[in-house]
Coordinates of C-alpha atoms in Angstrom, one line a residue:
X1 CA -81.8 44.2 12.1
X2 CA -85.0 43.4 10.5
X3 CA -86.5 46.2 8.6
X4 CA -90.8 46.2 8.4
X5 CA -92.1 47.2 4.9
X6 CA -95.8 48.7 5.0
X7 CA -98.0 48.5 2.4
X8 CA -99.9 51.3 1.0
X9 CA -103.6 51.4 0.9
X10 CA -104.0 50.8 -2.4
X11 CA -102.5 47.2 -1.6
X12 CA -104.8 47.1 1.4
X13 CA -107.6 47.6 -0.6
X14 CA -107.0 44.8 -3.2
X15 CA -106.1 42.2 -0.4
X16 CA -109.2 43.4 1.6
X17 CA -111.0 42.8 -1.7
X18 CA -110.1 39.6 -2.0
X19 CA -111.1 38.2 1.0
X20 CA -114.4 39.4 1.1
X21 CA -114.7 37.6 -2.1
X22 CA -114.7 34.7 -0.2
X23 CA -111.1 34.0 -0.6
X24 CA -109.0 32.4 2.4
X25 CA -106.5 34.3 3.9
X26 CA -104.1 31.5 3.1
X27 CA -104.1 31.8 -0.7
X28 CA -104.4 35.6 -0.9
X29 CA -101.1 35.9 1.4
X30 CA -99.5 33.6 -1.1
X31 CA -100.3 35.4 -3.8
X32 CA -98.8 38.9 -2.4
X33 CA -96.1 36.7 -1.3
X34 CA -96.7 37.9 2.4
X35 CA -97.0 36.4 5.9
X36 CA -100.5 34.9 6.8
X37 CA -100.0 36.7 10.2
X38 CA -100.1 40.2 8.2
X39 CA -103.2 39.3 6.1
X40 CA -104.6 38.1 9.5
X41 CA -104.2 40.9 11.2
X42 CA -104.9 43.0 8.4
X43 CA -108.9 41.6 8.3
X44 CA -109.5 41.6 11.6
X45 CA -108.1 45.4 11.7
X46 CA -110.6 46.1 8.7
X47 CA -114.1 44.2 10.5
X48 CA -113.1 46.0 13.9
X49 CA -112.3 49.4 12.5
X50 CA -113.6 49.3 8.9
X51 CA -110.9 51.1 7.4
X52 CA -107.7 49.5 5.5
X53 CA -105.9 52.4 5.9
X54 CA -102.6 51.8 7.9
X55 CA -103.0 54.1 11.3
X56 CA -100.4 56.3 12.1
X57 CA -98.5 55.1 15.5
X58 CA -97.5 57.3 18.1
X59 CA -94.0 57.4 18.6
X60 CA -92.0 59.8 20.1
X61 CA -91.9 63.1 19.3
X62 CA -88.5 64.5 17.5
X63 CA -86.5 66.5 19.3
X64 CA -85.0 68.6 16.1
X65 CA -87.1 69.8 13.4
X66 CA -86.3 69.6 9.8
X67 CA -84.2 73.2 9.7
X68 CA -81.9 71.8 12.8
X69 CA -81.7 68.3 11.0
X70 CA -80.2 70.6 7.8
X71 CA -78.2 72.5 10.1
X72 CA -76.3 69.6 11.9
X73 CA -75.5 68.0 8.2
X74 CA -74.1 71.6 7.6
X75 CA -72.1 71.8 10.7
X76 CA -70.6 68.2 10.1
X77 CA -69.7 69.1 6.2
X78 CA -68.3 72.2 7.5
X79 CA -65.8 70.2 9.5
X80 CA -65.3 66.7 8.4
X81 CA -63.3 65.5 11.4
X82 CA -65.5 66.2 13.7
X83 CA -67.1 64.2 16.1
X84 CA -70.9 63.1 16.9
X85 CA -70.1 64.9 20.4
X86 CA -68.3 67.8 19.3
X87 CA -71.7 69.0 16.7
X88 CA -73.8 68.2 19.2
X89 CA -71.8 70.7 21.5
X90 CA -71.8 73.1 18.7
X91 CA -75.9 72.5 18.1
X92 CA -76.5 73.2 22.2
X93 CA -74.3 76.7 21.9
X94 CA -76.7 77.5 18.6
X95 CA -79.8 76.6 19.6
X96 CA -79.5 76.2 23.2
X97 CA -81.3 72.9 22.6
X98 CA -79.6 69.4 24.0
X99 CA -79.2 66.1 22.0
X100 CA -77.4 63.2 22.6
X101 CA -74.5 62.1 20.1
X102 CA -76.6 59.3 18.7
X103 CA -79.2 61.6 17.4
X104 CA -76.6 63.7 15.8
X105 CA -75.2 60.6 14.3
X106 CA -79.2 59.6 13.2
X107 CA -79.3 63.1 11.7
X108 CA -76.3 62.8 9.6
X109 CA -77.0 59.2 8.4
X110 CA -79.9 60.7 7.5
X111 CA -78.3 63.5 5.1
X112 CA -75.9 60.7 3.7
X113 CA -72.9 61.5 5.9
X114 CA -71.4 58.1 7.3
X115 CA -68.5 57.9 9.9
X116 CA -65.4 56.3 8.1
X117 CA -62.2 55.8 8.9
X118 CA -59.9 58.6 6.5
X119 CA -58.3 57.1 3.2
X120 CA -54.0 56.5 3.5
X121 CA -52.9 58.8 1.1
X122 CA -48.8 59.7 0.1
X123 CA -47.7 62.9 0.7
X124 CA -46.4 64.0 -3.2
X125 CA -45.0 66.9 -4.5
X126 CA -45.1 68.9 -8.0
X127 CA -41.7 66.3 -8.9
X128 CA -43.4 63.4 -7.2
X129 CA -46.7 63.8 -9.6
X130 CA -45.2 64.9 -12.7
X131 CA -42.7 61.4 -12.5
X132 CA -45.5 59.1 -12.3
X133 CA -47.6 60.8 -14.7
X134 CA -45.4 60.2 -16.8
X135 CA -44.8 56.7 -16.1
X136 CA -48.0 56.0 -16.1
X137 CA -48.2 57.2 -20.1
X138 CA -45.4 55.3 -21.2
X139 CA -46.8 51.6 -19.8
X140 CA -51.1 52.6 -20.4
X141 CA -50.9 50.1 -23.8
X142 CA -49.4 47.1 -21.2
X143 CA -51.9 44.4 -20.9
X144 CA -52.0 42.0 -18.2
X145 CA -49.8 39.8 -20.4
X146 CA -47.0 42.1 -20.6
X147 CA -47.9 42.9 -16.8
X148 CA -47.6 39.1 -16.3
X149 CA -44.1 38.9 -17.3
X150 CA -42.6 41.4 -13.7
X151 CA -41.3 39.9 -10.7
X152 CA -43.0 42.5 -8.5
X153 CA -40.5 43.1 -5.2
X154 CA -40.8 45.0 -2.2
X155 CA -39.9 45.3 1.2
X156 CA -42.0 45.4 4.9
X157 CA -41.6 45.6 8.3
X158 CA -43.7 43.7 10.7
X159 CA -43.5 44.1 14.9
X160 CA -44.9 42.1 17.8
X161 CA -47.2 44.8 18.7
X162 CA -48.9 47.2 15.8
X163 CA -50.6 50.6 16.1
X164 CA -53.1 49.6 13.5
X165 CA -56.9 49.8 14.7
X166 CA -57.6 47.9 11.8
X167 CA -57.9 44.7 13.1
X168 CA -61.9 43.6 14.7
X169 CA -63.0 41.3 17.1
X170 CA -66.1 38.9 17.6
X171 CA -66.8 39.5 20.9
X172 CA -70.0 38.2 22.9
X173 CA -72.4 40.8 24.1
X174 CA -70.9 41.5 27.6
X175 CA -67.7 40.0 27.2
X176 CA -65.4 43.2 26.6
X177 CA -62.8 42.8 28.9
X178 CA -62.7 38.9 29.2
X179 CA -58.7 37.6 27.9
X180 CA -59.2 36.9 24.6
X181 CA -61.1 40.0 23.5
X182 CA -58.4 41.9 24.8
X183 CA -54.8 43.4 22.8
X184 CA -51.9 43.8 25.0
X185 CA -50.2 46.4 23.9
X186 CA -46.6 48.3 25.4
X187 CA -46.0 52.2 25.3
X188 CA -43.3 51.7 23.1
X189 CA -42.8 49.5 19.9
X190 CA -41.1 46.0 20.7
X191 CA -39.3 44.3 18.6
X192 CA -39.7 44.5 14.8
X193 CA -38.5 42.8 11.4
X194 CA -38.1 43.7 7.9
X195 CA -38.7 41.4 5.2
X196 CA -38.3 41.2 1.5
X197 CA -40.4 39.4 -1.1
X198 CA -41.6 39.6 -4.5
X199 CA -44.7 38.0 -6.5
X200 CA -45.1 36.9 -10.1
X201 CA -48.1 35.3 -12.0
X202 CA -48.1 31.4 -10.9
X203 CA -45.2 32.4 -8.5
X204 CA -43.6 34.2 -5.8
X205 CA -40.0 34.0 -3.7
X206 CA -39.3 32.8 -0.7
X207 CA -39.6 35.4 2.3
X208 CA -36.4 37.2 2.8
X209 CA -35.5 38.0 6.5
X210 CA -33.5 41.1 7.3
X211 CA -32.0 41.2 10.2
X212 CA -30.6 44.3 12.2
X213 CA -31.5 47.5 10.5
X214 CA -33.7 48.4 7.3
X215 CA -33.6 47.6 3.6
X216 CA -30.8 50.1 2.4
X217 CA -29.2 49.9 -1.6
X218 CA -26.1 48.1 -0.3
X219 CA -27.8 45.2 1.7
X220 CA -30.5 44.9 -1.2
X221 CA -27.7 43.9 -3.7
X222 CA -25.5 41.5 -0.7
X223 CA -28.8 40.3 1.1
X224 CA -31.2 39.5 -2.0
X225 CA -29.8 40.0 -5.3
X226 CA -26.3 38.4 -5.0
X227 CA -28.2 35.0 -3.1
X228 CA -30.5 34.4 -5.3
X229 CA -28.2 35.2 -8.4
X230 CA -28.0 39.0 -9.6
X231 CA -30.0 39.9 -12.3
X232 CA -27.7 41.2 -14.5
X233 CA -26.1 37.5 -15.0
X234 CA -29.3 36.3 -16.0
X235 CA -30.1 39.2 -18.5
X236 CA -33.2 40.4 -17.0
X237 CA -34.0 43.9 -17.4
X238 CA -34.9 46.4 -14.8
X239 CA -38.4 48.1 -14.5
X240 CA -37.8 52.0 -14.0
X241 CA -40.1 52.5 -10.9
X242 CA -41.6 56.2 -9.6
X243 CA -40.8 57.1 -6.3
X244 CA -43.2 57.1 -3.3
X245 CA -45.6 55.2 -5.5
X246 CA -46.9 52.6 -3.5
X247 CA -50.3 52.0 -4.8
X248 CA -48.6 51.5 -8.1
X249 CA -47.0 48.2 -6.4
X250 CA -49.4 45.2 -6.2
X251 CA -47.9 44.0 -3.7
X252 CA -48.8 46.1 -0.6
X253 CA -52.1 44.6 -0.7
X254 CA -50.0 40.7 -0.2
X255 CA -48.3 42.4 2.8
X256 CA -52.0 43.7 4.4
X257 CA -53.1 40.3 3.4
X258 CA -50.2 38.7 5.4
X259 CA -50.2 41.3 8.3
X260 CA -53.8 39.6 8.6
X261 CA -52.7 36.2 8.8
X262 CA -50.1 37.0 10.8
X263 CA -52.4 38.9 13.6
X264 CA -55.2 36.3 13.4
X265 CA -53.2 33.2 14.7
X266 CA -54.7 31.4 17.1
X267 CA -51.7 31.5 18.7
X268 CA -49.8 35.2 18.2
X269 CA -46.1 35.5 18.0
X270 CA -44.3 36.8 21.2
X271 CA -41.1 37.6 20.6
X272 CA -38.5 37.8 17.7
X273 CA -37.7 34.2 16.6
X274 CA -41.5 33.0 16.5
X275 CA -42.7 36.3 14.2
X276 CA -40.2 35.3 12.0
X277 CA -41.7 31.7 11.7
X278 CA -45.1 33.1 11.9
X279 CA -44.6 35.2 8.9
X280 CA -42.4 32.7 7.1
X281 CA -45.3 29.8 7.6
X282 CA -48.5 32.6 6.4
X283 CA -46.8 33.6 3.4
X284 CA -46.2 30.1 2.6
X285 CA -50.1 29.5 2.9
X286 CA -51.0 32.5 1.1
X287 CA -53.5 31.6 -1.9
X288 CA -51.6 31.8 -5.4
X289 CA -55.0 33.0 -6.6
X290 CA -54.3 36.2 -4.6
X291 CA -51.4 36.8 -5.8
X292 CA -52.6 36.5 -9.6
X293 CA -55.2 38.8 -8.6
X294 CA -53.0 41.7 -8.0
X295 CA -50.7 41.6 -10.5
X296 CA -53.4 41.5 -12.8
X297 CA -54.8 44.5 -11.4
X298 CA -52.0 46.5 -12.8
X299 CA -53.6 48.0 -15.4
X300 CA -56.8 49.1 -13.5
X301 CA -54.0 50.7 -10.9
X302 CA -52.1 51.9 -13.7
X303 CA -55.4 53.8 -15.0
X304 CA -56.8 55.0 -12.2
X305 CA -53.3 56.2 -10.9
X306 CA -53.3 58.0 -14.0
X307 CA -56.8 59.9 -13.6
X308 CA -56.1 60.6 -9.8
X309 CA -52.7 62.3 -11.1
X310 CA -54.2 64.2 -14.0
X311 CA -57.2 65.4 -12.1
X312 CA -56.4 65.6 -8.9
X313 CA -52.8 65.3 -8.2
X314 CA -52.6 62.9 -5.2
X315 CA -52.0 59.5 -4.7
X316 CA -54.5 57.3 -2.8
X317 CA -53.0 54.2 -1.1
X318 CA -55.9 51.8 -1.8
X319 CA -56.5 48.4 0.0
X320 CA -57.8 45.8 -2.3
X321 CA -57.1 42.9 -0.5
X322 CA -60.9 42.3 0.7
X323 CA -62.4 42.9 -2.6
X324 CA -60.0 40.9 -4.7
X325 CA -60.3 37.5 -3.3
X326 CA -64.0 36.6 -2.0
X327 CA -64.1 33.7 0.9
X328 CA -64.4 30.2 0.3
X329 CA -65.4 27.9 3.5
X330 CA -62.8 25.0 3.0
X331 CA -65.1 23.3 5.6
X332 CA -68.3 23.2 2.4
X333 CA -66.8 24.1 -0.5
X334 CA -69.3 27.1 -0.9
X335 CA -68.9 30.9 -1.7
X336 CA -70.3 33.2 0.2
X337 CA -69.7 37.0 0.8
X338 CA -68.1 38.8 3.7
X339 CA -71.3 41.0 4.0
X340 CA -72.8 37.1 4.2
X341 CA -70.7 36.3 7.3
X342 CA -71.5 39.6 8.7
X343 CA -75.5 39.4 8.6
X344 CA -75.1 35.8 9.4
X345 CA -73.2 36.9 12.6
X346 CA -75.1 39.9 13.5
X347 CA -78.4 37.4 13.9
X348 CA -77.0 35.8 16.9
X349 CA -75.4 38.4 18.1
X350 CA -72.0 38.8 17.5
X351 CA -70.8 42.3 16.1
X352 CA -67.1 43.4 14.8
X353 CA -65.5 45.7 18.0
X354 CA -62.2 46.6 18.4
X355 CA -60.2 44.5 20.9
X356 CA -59.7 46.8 24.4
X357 CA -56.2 47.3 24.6
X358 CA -54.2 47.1 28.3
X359 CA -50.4 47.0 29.0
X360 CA -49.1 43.7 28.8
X361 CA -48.1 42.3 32.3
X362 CA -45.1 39.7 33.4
X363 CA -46.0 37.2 36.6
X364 CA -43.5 39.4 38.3
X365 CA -45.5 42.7 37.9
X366 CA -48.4 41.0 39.0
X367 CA -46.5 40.1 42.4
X368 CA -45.6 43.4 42.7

């Protein structure tokens, strides 16, 4: 949405000034760098009227005043969960006075408060912290070099049908319920996979498939270590890792950059064997320039896990996978932003929704 900029009257009075010295309105809008429209109607405003001050429209009249708009930032501060509905609520059993939800959410944009979705965080205790403190002060004089040298590995399960709101749409204005802007979804979780994988600087493994059950001690060493030749044989050393440290791990961010991949398919997996080729083919196509990314991010990780730790002693699963790797259009070669592509499709109308979500059906419910 366009946003109007008014000029004060001190720059009405020079352009006004500058016209009557004969100057066209042409050449004084080009040298304020403004439209010819706004000179325009800015003269014609000044010989009807003769003033260049900018009148005050009538709008509509405000239906808190400035101690309500203080008290609804309060009331959402008080209570960070809640809801546009629920303070408004709350504001009518107050003041007795009744607003809609989007002037409660007006209000608290206006007092800096923006609705955001919460931040993943890892439930630690006293042990938990004090571990990966200490970790973290053995390895802060690693640079990227020595973080170059790790093979980091980790394992990740991936279903049919995900409770993660995450994922947006590009719907049409309108066009809500139309097939492809909708999710099926069943009440239950369907089928589901875990893989294995690991990521190195210039390289990565192939994506390890575990079938029937989860990535226990036992079937890490038969499954992955033994195939691909156990490590011992080859006289590499293992890395001591904290536990229930994920955002120490760079690779979460490759498995929410292939969860991605995976969900925007043109054409999505539907049962067992094909999200198993799915995944296998996107983490195939994954950028190695990703991957490099976050394994060179260890060391910012490694600091900021350490100041979150010291200070205040909880670990924040961040997502980095957006910021770390800007988009490229393979179609032009050029770089451009994701806020870009966003402003870009906001101007003709297409704004990020979340996909309605309805109970996937056979031919033979239908029938029925």
């Amino acid at each position: 949405m366009s946003s109007r900029h008014h000029r004060d009257d001190f720059m009405r009075g020079r352009i006004i000034g500058k016209i009557e010295e004969r100057r066209k309105i042409t050449d004084v809008a080009m040298e304020f760098d403004i439209a010819h429209s706004v000179v325009s109607r800015l003269w014609k405003s000044f010989k009807t009227t003769g003033m260049c001050s900018r009148r005050h429209g009538g709008g509509r009249i405000r239906s808190t005043i400035p101690a309500e708009d203080r008290y609804i930032v309060l009331s959402a501060k008080r209570n960070r969960r809640t809801t546009a509905q629920q303070v408004a609520n709350q504001f009518l059993a107050a003041s007795g006075k009744q607003i809609s939800r989007k002037t409660v959410a007006r209000r608290l944009r206006g007092g800096g408060l923006y609705a955001r979705r919460p931040v993943v965080c890892v439930p630690l205790t006293r042990q938990h912290r004090t571990a990966c403190l200490q970790w973290c002060r053995e390895h802060h004089n690693w640079t990227e070099q020595d973080w170059a040298c790790l093979l980091f590995s980790d394992e990740s399960r991936f279903s049919l049908s995900s409770d993660c709101r995450c994922q947006l749409i590009w719907p049409d204005s309108g066009t809500a319920y139309r097939p492809e802007n909708i999710q099926e979804k069943d009440q239950y979780p369907t089928c589901s996979i875990m893989v294995w994988a690991g990521i190195i600087i210039n390289g990565r493994t192939c994506l390890h498939v575990v079938a029937n059950g989860t990535m226990t001690g036992q079937r890490y060493i038969d499954k992955v270590l033994l195939p691909h030749d156990c490590l011992d044989s080859e006289g590499i050393q293992r890395l001591i890792w904290p536990a229930r440290s994920p955002d120490l791990n760079p690779i979460e961010n490759v498995w929410d950059a292939l969860g991605r991949q995976e969900a925007g398919r043109n054409y999505p997996p539907t049962n067992k064997n094909t999200l198993i080729r799915a995944l296998t083919e996107e983490w195939d196509k994954l950028p190695q320039q990703l991957l490099d990314n976050v394994v060179q991010s260890m060391v910012a990780l490694e600091l900021q896990c350490r100041m979150r730790t010291s200070i205040f002693g909880s670990y924040c699963q961040k997502k980095q996978t957006e910021h770390s790797i800007r988009p490229v259009s393979s179609a032009t070669g050029t770089r451009v932003s994701r806020q870009t592509v966003y402003r870009r499709l906001g101007h003709i109308g297409v704004y990020a929704r979340r996909p309605v979500r309805c109970v996937p059906l056979t031919a033979t419910h239908c029938r029925l």
